[in-house]
């Protein structure tokens, strides 16, 4: 009998080992879904109607980073409790550095209000940032959400609770460096500027001849707020043409943008970049290299594009974006999801 029980136990374990196992839950996806559901539960019916949209709604792809009328529920229209739940949803989606930068970017609206004065069509207001939720946020489900306002557009797509896409990811600052007042000298996106410039200035004369494609920086990021982008013209210097220290700087720069998102999301993205080939990454620069001169850089690999521009307001106004050629708004993940669902 003992032998029979042992044999049955062995066969049972073998069968379990061969049987399809359920997909492992994605910690970030589960926590984002829980935070989003808690946020929605705290809304009135009218607020919920403003904040929610079908997953395939056109609004999901209609992103921007300028002051404009926006759909979604604004922080300004929320109670303090609801605002705190919004912060909880951001904290479930971003890294600590990403959350700090996002919050600081929002706070710069108060600085701009003082600099520019009140007579504007769209007033500068740290509470004019909007939450839009697409689909039904539940663990294991497919849904998406966006947090957006002036100089900030954070887009997240969750597919079957197993995968998370976190692009387009846009952050900007105006002013780049606060010129006066109690916050004088604050620079929210200092690393994005300083590491890019450090890498550019480290280049030899021969390397600069390849990396610098123009003495004049473009007036803005070239991809603007397009819904879908393709790789830009292959310009700049390649990974293999850099020395070890320069490669380290370039990888730090890439991680700086990817790690806006929380750890599990960023780790998967960096793995994808590495598998596509770091040796295929290029760094390109345009404009001056001295602080205060208008400048632009981009980092492009097989799967991604980073664009950074600082030319407006006497080169004291940054636009910095991270894009995924195939998976912005989770499009590649969703395409595969829908194909599997049809079969």
Short mmCIF file of C-alpha atoms in Angstrom, two decimals:
data_model
loop_
_atom_site.label_atom_id
_atom_site.label_comp_id
_atom_site.label_asym_id
_atom_site.label_seq_id
_atom_site.Cartn_x
_atom_site.Cartn_y
_atom_site.Cartn_z
CA UNK A 1 0.00 0.00 0.00
CA UNK A 2 2.82 2.38 0.89
CA UNK A 3 4.47 1.66 -2.46
CA UNK A 4 1.18 2.31 -4.26
CA UNK A 5 0.68 5.62 -2.44
CA UNK A 6 4.24 6.62 -3.25
CA UNK A 7 3.73 5.74 -6.92
CA UNK A 8 0.45 7.69 -7.07
CA UNK A 9 2.09 10.66 -5.42
CA UNK A 10 4.95 10.56 -7.93
CA UNK A 11 2.55 10.32 -10.90
CA UNK A 12 0.45 13.15 -9.47
CA UNK A 13 3.47 15.42 -9.18
CA UNK A 14 4.53 14.49 -12.72
CA UNK A 15 1.08 15.36 -14.08
CA UNK A 16 1.08 18.67 -12.25
CA UNK A 17 4.50 19.42 -13.62
CA UNK A 18 3.35 18.74 -17.17
CA UNK A 19 0.04 20.54 -16.90
CA UNK A 20 -0.12 24.18 -18.04
CA UNK A 21 0.46 26.43 -15.08
CA UNK A 22 -1.39 29.73 -14.64
CA UNK A 23 0.62 32.83 -15.63
CA UNK A 24 2.41 34.49 -12.79
CA UNK A 25 0.78 37.69 -11.62
CA UNK A 26 2.64 40.91 -12.30
CA UNK A 27 3.12 42.72 -8.94
CA UNK A 28 3.02 46.15 -10.56
CA UNK A 29 -0.09 45.31 -12.57
CA UNK A 30 -1.92 44.00 -9.51
CA UNK A 31 -1.02 46.99 -7.35
CA UNK A 32 -1.95 49.44 -10.11
CA UNK A 33 -5.31 47.72 -10.55
CA UNK A 34 -5.99 47.78 -6.82
CA UNK A 35 -5.04 51.47 -6.55
CA UNK A 36 -7.15 52.39 -9.59
CA UNK A 37 -10.16 50.48 -8.26
CA UNK A 38 -9.83 52.24 -4.89
CA UNK A 39 -9.69 55.59 -6.67
CA UNK A 40 -12.81 54.84 -8.72
CA UNK A 41 -14.69 53.60 -5.66
CA UNK A 42 -14.20 57.00 -4.01
CA UNK A 43 -15.74 58.96 -6.91
CA UNK A 44 -19.30 60.16 -7.28
CA UNK A 45 -21.24 58.80 -10.29
CA UNK A 46 -20.69 62.11 -12.09
CA UNK A 47 -16.96 62.09 -11.41
CA UNK A 48 -16.66 58.47 -12.48
CA UNK A 49 -18.39 59.28 -15.78
CA UNK A 50 -15.78 62.00 -16.36
CA UNK A 51 -12.80 59.83 -15.41
CA UNK A 52 -13.62 56.56 -17.21
CA UNK A 53 -13.64 55.51 -20.86
CA UNK A 54 -13.85 52.28 -22.85
CA UNK A 55 -10.45 50.70 -23.48
CA UNK A 56 -10.75 51.34 -27.22
CA UNK A 57 -11.85 54.96 -26.83
CA UNK A 58 -10.02 57.37 -29.15
CA UNK A 59 -9.10 59.52 -26.15
CA UNK A 60 -6.61 56.88 -24.99
CA UNK A 61 -4.28 57.74 -27.88
CA UNK A 62 -4.91 61.50 -27.78
CA UNK A 63 -2.00 62.53 -25.59
CA UNK A 64 -0.20 65.87 -25.33
CA UNK A 65 2.04 67.95 -23.08
CA UNK A 66 0.87 71.52 -23.75
CA UNK A 67 -1.69 73.57 -21.77
CA UNK A 68 -5.06 72.70 -23.34
CA UNK A 69 -8.56 71.52 -22.54
CA UNK A 70 -8.40 67.88 -21.52
CA UNK A 71 -10.77 65.03 -20.88
CA UNK A 72 -10.52 63.05 -17.67
CA UNK A 73 -11.03 64.09 -14.07
CA UNK A 74 -8.82 66.97 -12.92
CA UNK A 75 -7.24 67.07 -9.48
CA UNK A 76 -8.96 70.43 -9.14
CA UNK A 77 -12.35 68.67 -9.31
CA UNK A 78 -11.45 66.12 -6.62
CA UNK A 79 -11.76 66.06 -2.86
CA UNK A 80 -8.59 65.83 -0.80
CA UNK A 81 -9.29 62.13 -0.23
CA UNK A 82 -9.58 61.53 -3.97
CA UNK A 83 -6.37 63.46 -4.61
CA UNK A 84 -4.54 61.24 -2.13
CA UNK A 85 -5.88 58.15 -3.92
CA UNK A 86 -4.56 59.61 -7.20
CA UNK A 87 -1.13 59.90 -5.60
CA UNK A 88 -1.44 56.28 -4.49
CA UNK A 89 -2.13 55.24 -8.09
CA UNK A 90 0.90 57.22 -9.27
CA UNK A 91 3.02 55.62 -6.56
CA UNK A 92 1.90 52.16 -7.72
CA UNK A 93 2.99 53.00 -11.28
CA UNK A 94 6.16 55.08 -10.90
CA UNK A 95 9.50 54.68 -9.18
CA UNK A 96 10.29 56.96 -6.25
CA UNK A 97 12.39 59.12 -8.59
CA UNK A 98 9.61 59.19 -11.17
CA UNK A 99 7.04 60.22 -8.58
CA UNK A 100 9.33 62.93 -7.22
CA UNK A 101 9.91 64.34 -10.70
CA UNK A 102 6.22 64.22 -11.62
CA UNK A 103 5.20 66.00 -8.41
CA UNK A 104 7.92 68.62 -8.86
CA UNK A 105 6.91 69.26 -12.48
CA UNK A 106 3.35 69.89 -11.33
CA UNK A 107 4.58 72.28 -8.66
CA UNK A 108 6.42 74.36 -11.29
CA UNK A 109 3.03 75.58 -12.51
CA UNK A 110 2.89 77.80 -9.42
CA UNK A 111 6.34 79.20 -10.30
CA UNK A 112 5.21 79.90 -13.86
CA UNK A 113 2.08 81.62 -12.60
CA UNK A 114 4.27 84.11 -10.75
CA UNK A 115 6.64 84.58 -13.71
CA UNK A 116 3.95 84.98 -16.37
CA UNK A 117 1.11 86.58 -14.43
CA UNK A 118 -2.56 85.58 -14.38
CA UNK A 119 -3.74 86.80 -17.80
CA UNK A 120 -3.59 83.52 -19.67
CA UNK A 121 -6.22 81.48 -21.49
CA UNK A 122 -5.05 78.39 -19.61
CA UNK A 123 -3.93 79.42 -16.11
CA UNK A 124 -0.91 77.78 -14.57
CA UNK A 125 -2.29 75.55 -11.85
CA UNK A 126 -0.70 72.53 -10.10
CA UNK A 127 -4.18 71.00 -9.87
CA UNK A 128 -4.89 71.04 -13.63
CA UNK A 129 -3.69 67.46 -14.09
CA UNK A 130 -6.17 64.85 -15.22
CA UNK A 131 -6.79 61.15 -14.58
CA UNK A 132 -8.29 59.01 -17.33
CA UNK A 133 -8.97 55.29 -16.81
CA UNK A 134 -9.72 53.04 -19.77
CA UNK A 135 -11.50 49.74 -19.25
CA UNK A 136 -12.06 48.13 -15.87
CA UNK A 137 -9.04 47.96 -13.54
CA UNK A 138 -9.00 44.53 -11.91
CA UNK A 139 -6.16 42.10 -11.21
CA UNK A 140 -5.72 39.84 -14.23
CA UNK A 141 -7.61 42.18 -16.56
CA UNK A 142 -6.67 44.36 -19.54
CA UNK A 143 -7.03 48.10 -18.97
CA UNK A 144 -5.08 51.35 -19.12
CA UNK A 145 -4.74 54.72 -17.46
CA UNK A 146 -3.17 58.13 -18.03
CA UNK A 147 -2.13 61.04 -15.84
CA UNK A 148 -1.64 64.21 -17.87
CA UNK A 149 -1.31 67.98 -17.79
CA UNK A 150 1.20 70.64 -18.80
CA UNK A 151 4.64 69.06 -19.27
CA UNK A 152 3.52 65.66 -18.01
CA UNK A 153 1.97 62.70 -19.81
CA UNK A 154 2.27 59.29 -18.16
CA UNK A 155 0.59 56.43 -20.01
CA UNK A 156 0.23 52.88 -18.69
CA UNK A 157 -1.37 49.84 -20.31
CA UNK A 158 -1.91 46.53 -18.51
CA UNK A 159 -2.58 43.40 -20.56
CA UNK A 160 -4.22 40.41 -18.82
CA UNK A 161 -2.58 41.47 -15.57
CA UNK A 162 0.67 39.96 -16.88
CA UNK A 163 2.37 42.74 -18.86
CA UNK A 164 2.66 46.50 -18.44
CA UNK A 165 3.60 49.11 -21.06
CA UNK A 166 4.60 52.55 -19.78
CA UNK A 167 4.95 54.72 -22.89
CA UNK A 168 4.68 57.38 -24.17
CA UNK A 169 6.39 58.83 -21.11
CA UNK A 170 6.83 62.61 -21.31
CA UNK A 171 8.29 64.98 -18.74
CA UNK A 172 9.15 68.64 -19.22
CA UNK A 173 10.09 71.65 -17.14
CA UNK A 174 9.61 75.38 -17.49
CA UNK A 175 11.67 76.82 -16.04
CA UNK A 176 14.46 74.26 -16.30
CA UNK A 177 16.32 76.14 -13.58
CA UNK A 178 14.12 78.34 -11.38
CA UNK A 179 15.61 81.84 -11.83
CA UNK A 180 14.48 83.58 -8.66
CA UNK A 181 12.30 83.40 -5.58
CA UNK A 182 12.39 80.93 -2.68
CA UNK A 183 13.03 78.01 -5.06
CA UNK A 184 15.81 79.72 -6.98
CA UNK A 185 18.23 77.23 -8.51
CA UNK A 186 15.90 74.20 -8.38
CA UNK A 187 16.34 71.99 -11.46
CA UNK A 188 13.86 69.11 -11.62
CA UNK A 189 15.37 67.39 -14.69
CA UNK A 190 18.99 68.16 -13.83
CA UNK A 191 20.25 64.63 -14.53
CA UNK A 192 18.60 64.49 -17.95
CA UNK A 193 20.43 67.67 -18.92
CA UNK A 194 23.74 67.21 -17.15
CA UNK A 195 24.45 63.58 -18.08
CA UNK A 196 23.57 64.23 -21.71
CA UNK A 197 25.91 67.22 -21.80
CA UNK A 198 28.63 65.31 -19.93
CA UNK A 199 28.53 62.57 -22.55
CA UNK A 200 28.59 65.07 -25.42
CA UNK A 201 31.54 66.99 -23.95
CA UNK A 202 33.48 63.77 -23.35
CA UNK A 203 33.60 63.04 -27.07
CA UNK A 204 36.85 63.44 -28.96
CA UNK A 205 37.05 65.63 -32.04
CA UNK A 206 36.65 62.57 -34.26
CA UNK A 207 33.71 61.29 -32.20
CA UNK A 208 31.98 64.70 -32.27
CA UNK A 209 32.20 64.71 -36.06
CA UNK A 210 29.88 61.67 -35.97
CA UNK A 211 27.71 62.54 -32.97
CA UNK A 212 26.91 66.22 -33.64
CA UNK A 213 24.57 66.48 -36.63
CA UNK A 214 23.84 70.22 -36.43
CA UNK A 215 25.18 73.36 -34.76
CA UNK A 216 21.58 74.48 -34.35
CA UNK A 217 19.20 72.56 -32.09
CA UNK A 218 15.66 71.98 -33.38
CA UNK A 219 12.97 74.10 -31.66
CA UNK A 220 11.32 71.05 -30.08
CA UNK A 221 11.41 67.27 -29.99
CA UNK A 222 10.98 66.04 -33.55
CA UNK A 223 8.29 63.46 -32.80
CA UNK A 224 6.09 66.06 -31.06
CA UNK A 225 3.02 64.29 -29.61
CA UNK A 226 2.45 61.88 -32.47
CA UNK A 227 0.41 58.83 -31.64
CA UNK A 228 2.67 56.46 -33.57
CA UNK A 229 6.33 57.00 -34.37
CA UNK A 230 8.93 55.27 -36.52
CA UNK A 231 12.70 55.30 -36.06
CA UNK A 232 14.23 58.66 -36.90
CA UNK A 233 17.00 59.09 -39.42
CA UNK A 234 19.99 57.11 -38.11
CA UNK A 235 22.33 59.84 -36.95
CA UNK A 236 24.97 60.07 -34.27
CA UNK A 237 27.69 57.88 -32.88
CA UNK A 238 27.22 54.19 -32.22
CA UNK A 239 27.74 52.32 -28.97
CA UNK A 240 30.74 50.42 -30.34
CA UNK A 241 32.48 53.72 -31.23
CA UNK A 242 32.44 54.91 -27.60
CA UNK A 243 34.98 54.04 -24.95
CA UNK A 244 34.02 52.20 -21.77
CA UNK A 245 33.37 55.35 -19.71
CA UNK A 246 31.24 56.87 -22.46
CA UNK A 247 29.22 53.68 -22.80
CA UNK A 248 28.57 53.76 -19.07
CA UNK A 249 27.32 57.35 -19.34
CA UNK A 250 25.06 56.43 -22.25
CA UNK A 251 23.59 53.47 -20.36
CA UNK A 252 23.01 55.67 -17.30
CA UNK A 253 21.15 58.09 -19.56
CA UNK A 254 18.95 55.32 -20.96
CA UNK A 255 18.16 54.01 -17.47
CA UNK A 256 17.31 57.52 -16.32
CA UNK A 257 14.33 57.59 -18.68
CA UNK A 258 13.27 53.95 -18.33
CA UNK A 259 13.42 54.05 -14.55
CA UNK A 260 10.75 56.71 -14.30
CA UNK A 261 8.46 53.66 -14.03
CA UNK A 262 8.46 51.35 -11.03
CA UNK A 263 11.11 48.68 -10.76
CA UNK A 264 9.41 45.65 -12.30
CA UNK A 265 8.28 47.64 -15.35
CA UNK A 266 11.69 49.26 -15.82
CA UNK A 267 13.54 45.97 -15.41
CA UNK A 268 11.50 44.34 -18.20
CA UNK A 269 12.09 47.33 -20.48
CA UNK A 270 15.85 47.35 -19.90
CA UNK A 271 15.95 43.61 -20.60
CA UNK A 272 14.18 44.20 -23.91
CA UNK A 273 16.65 46.95 -24.86
CA UNK A 274 19.61 44.72 -23.99
CA UNK A 275 18.24 41.74 -25.92
CA UNK A 276 17.71 43.96 -28.98
CA UNK A 277 21.41 44.89 -28.77
CA UNK A 278 23.14 47.71 -26.93
CA UNK A 279 25.62 47.78 -29.80
CA UNK A 280 22.79 49.11 -31.99
CA UNK A 281 22.19 52.18 -29.79
CA UNK A 282 23.20 55.60 -31.17
CA UNK A 283 23.66 58.97 -29.46
CA UNK A 284 23.16 62.18 -31.46
CA UNK A 285 23.56 65.83 -30.41
CA UNK A 286 22.62 69.21 -31.91
CA UNK A 287 23.30 72.76 -30.71
CA UNK A 288 25.78 74.16 -28.21
CA UNK A 289 27.42 72.36 -25.33
CA UNK A 290 27.77 75.26 -22.89
CA UNK A 291 25.06 75.77 -20.29
CA UNK A 292 22.57 78.34 -21.52
CA UNK A 293 22.99 77.40 -25.18
CA UNK A 294 20.08 75.72 -26.95
CA UNK A 295 20.71 72.01 -27.28
CA UNK A 296 19.07 68.73 -28.26
CA UNK A 297 19.98 65.08 -28.04
CA UNK A 298 18.46 61.76 -28.89
CA UNK A 299 19.25 58.18 -28.03
CA UNK A 300 17.86 55.60 -30.42
CA UNK A 301 17.95 51.82 -30.36
CA UNK A 302 16.07 49.11 -32.27
CA UNK A 303 13.08 49.29 -29.90
CA UNK A 304 13.10 52.77 -28.38
CA UNK A 305 13.68 56.49 -28.81
CA UNK A 306 14.67 59.13 -26.28
CA UNK A 307 14.34 62.76 -27.33
CA UNK A 308 15.43 65.74 -25.24
CA UNK A 309 15.21 69.40 -26.26
CA UNK A 310 16.13 72.57 -24.35
CA UNK A 311 15.85 75.60 -26.61
CA UNK A 312 12.79 77.62 -25.60
CA UNK A 313 12.84 80.51 -23.12
CA UNK A 314 16.56 81.10 -23.68
CA UNK A 315 17.35 77.41 -23.26
CA UNK A 316 15.61 77.18 -19.90
CA UNK A 317 12.68 74.97 -20.94
CA UNK A 318 13.03 71.18 -21.30
CA UNK A 319 10.97 68.61 -23.21
CA UNK A 320 12.09 65.00 -22.64
CA UNK A 321 10.26 61.91 -23.89
CA UNK A 322 10.71 58.14 -23.95
CA UNK A 323 8.92 56.24 -26.74
CA UNK A 324 8.62 52.59 -27.80
CA UNK A 325 8.41 52.03 -31.56
CA UNK A 326 6.13 49.00 -31.32
CA UNK A 327 4.57 49.18 -27.88
CA UNK A 328 3.49 52.77 -27.18
CA UNK A 329 0.07 52.54 -25.51
CA UNK A 330 0.72 48.80 -25.23
CA UNK A 331 -0.19 48.41 -28.91
CA UNK A 332 2.00 45.37 -29.56
CA UNK A 333 0.86 43.67 -26.36
CA UNK A 334 -2.79 44.43 -27.14
CA UNK A 335 -2.46 43.22 -30.72
CA UNK A 336 -1.13 39.86 -29.56
CA UNK A 337 -3.81 39.71 -26.85
CA UNK A 338 -6.63 40.27 -29.35
CA UNK A 339 -5.12 37.75 -31.80
CA UNK A 340 -5.04 35.10 -29.07
CA UNK A 341 -8.58 35.97 -28.01
CA UNK A 342 -9.87 35.42 -31.56
CA UNK A 343 -8.36 31.94 -31.55
#
